Structure formats: C-alpha cells, structure tokens
C-alpha cells in the first residue's frame, strides 16, 4: 500500500492509502483509510491499457481523485 498525497477519506478526512491486486488480465485498485477503516475498490486497470507496472501505479493514483 502507498499513501496518496491528496486523496482524503470521505468519512474522516485522513489521507488514504492505495494498492493494486492482480486479477486475471488486469489489476483491481483499492483505497483504504488506516484511521477509520474505510475501504473501497476504486476501479480496475486492464493489462491491455498499460505498458508497464509504473503506468499501473500512475493510473491507480489517479483513481484517488474520486475521493
């Protein structure tokens, strides 16, 4: 898990942490708050949509803007 620089928890306003989990032909992106226990699957990134693992992390970080 990596701490997001700007995404905050909708429940308690603490900074969120995010990570990815390999799933079949892509990655699921998860966000969580260590302060209050908030957890949410933010979305999915298909392997076909990225060239390397760095691109996966960039897209996963971008998904935090919804919080």
PDB file of C-alpha atoms in Angstrom:
ATOM      1  CA  UNK A   1       0.000   0.000   0.000  1.00  0.00           C
ATOM      2  CA  UNK A   2       1.147   3.526  -0.817  1.00  0.00           C
ATOM      3  CA  UNK A   3      -0.037   6.713   0.844  1.00  0.00           C
ATOM      4  CA  UNK A   4      -1.818   9.040  -1.581  1.00  0.00           C
ATOM      5  CA  UNK A   5      -0.624  12.670  -1.466  1.00  0.00           C
ATOM      6  CA  UNK A   6      -4.033  14.321  -1.800  1.00  0.00           C
ATOM      7  CA  UNK A   7      -6.923  11.812  -1.683  1.00  0.00           C
ATOM      8  CA  UNK A   8      -8.771  12.030   1.617  1.00  0.00           C
ATOM      9  CA  UNK A   9     -11.206   9.712   3.326  1.00  0.00           C
ATOM     10  CA  UNK A  10     -14.845  10.701   2.760  1.00  0.00           C
ATOM     11  CA  UNK A  11     -15.630   9.620   6.333  1.00  0.00           C
ATOM     12  CA  UNK A  12     -12.849  11.222   8.419  1.00  0.00           C
ATOM     13  CA  UNK A  13     -10.718  13.391   6.047  1.00  0.00           C
ATOM     14  CA  UNK A  14      -7.466  11.471   6.728  1.00  0.00           C
ATOM     15  CA  UNK A  15      -5.166  10.762   3.783  1.00  0.00           C
ATOM     16  CA  UNK A  16      -5.922   7.484   2.014  1.00  0.00           C
ATOM     17  CA  UNK A  17      -3.632   4.589   1.134  1.00  0.00           C
ATOM     18  CA  UNK A  18      -3.948   2.717  -2.166  1.00  0.00           C
ATOM     19  CA  UNK A  19      -2.754  -0.504  -3.701  1.00  0.00           C
ATOM     20  CA  UNK A  20      -3.339  -2.922  -6.547  1.00  0.00           C
ATOM     21  CA  UNK A  21      -4.163  -6.613  -6.700  1.00  0.00           C
ATOM     22  CA  UNK A  22      -3.536  -8.761  -9.756  1.00  0.00           C
ATOM     23  CA  UNK A  23      -6.771 -10.211 -11.168  1.00  0.00           C
ATOM     24  CA  UNK A  24      -6.766 -12.287 -14.336  1.00  0.00           C
ATOM     25  CA  UNK A  25      -5.944  -9.903 -17.178  1.00  0.00           C
ATOM     26  CA  UNK A  26      -5.533  -6.747 -15.083  1.00  0.00           C
ATOM     27  CA  UNK A  27      -5.373  -5.166 -11.652  1.00  0.00           C
ATOM     28  CA  UNK A  28      -8.017  -4.147  -9.142  1.00  0.00           C
ATOM     29  CA  UNK A  29      -7.322  -0.836  -7.387  1.00  0.00           C
ATOM     30  CA  UNK A  30      -8.191  -0.457  -3.714  1.00  0.00           C
ATOM     31  CA  UNK A  31      -8.198   2.566  -1.410  1.00  0.00           C
ATOM     32  CA  UNK A  32      -8.331   2.430   2.376  1.00  0.00           C
ATOM     33  CA  UNK A  33      -8.105   4.660   5.428  1.00  0.00           C
ATOM     34  CA  UNK A  34      -5.993   3.469   8.343  1.00  0.00           C
ATOM     35  CA  UNK A  35      -7.664   5.957  10.699  1.00  0.00           C
ATOM     36  CA  UNK A  36     -11.301   4.837  10.444  1.00  0.00           C
ATOM     37  CA  UNK A  37     -11.263   1.593   8.432  1.00  0.00           C
ATOM     38  CA  UNK A  38     -12.864   2.954   5.222  1.00  0.00           C
ATOM     39  CA  UNK A  39     -12.193   0.601   2.274  1.00  0.00           C
ATOM     40  CA  UNK A  40     -13.283   0.897  -1.321  1.00  0.00           C
ATOM     41  CA  UNK A  41     -12.476  -0.740  -4.629  1.00  0.00           C
ATOM     42  CA  UNK A  42     -11.775   2.279  -6.821  1.00  0.00           C
ATOM     43  CA  UNK A  43     -11.718   0.503 -10.156  1.00  0.00           C
ATOM     44  CA  UNK A  44      -9.854  -1.830 -12.471  1.00  0.00           C
ATOM     45  CA  UNK A  45      -6.949  -1.447 -14.882  1.00  0.00           C
ATOM     46  CA  UNK A  46      -6.751  -3.833 -17.851  1.00  0.00           C
ATOM     47  CA  UNK A  47      -3.336  -5.156 -18.890  1.00  0.00           C
ATOM     48  CA  UNK A  48      -4.061  -4.044 -22.452  1.00  0.00           C
ATOM     49  CA  UNK A  49      -4.379  -0.417 -21.278  1.00  0.00           C
ATOM     50  CA  UNK A  50      -0.875  -0.082 -19.791  1.00  0.00           C
ATOM     51  CA  UNK A  51       2.670  -0.725 -20.982  1.00  0.00           C
ATOM     52  CA  UNK A  52       4.410  -1.356 -17.657  1.00  0.00           C
ATOM     53  CA  UNK A  53       3.950  -1.547 -13.899  1.00  0.00           C
ATOM     54  CA  UNK A  54       4.788   2.157 -13.466  1.00  0.00           C
ATOM     55  CA  UNK A  55       1.795   3.019 -15.652  1.00  0.00           C
ATOM     56  CA  UNK A  56      -0.402   0.824 -13.442  1.00  0.00           C
ATOM     57  CA  UNK A  57       0.650   2.810 -10.352  1.00  0.00           C
ATOM     58  CA  UNK A  58       0.119   6.144 -12.125  1.00  0.00           C
ATOM     59  CA  UNK A  59      -3.414   5.170 -13.141  1.00  0.00           C
ATOM     60  CA  UNK A  60      -4.157   3.745  -9.694  1.00  0.00           C
ATOM     61  CA  UNK A  61      -3.035   7.005  -8.102  1.00  0.00           C
ATOM     62  CA  UNK A  62      -5.262   8.956 -10.493  1.00  0.00           C
ATOM     63  CA  UNK A  63      -8.286   6.965  -9.342  1.00  0.00           C
ATOM     64  CA  UNK A  64      -7.909   8.609  -5.929  1.00  0.00           C
ATOM     65  CA  UNK A  65      -9.254  11.870  -7.302  1.00  0.00           C
ATOM     66  CA  UNK A  66     -12.786  10.478  -6.893  1.00  0.00           C
ATOM     67  CA  UNK A  67     -12.452  10.654  -3.088  1.00  0.00           C
TER      68      UNK A  67
END
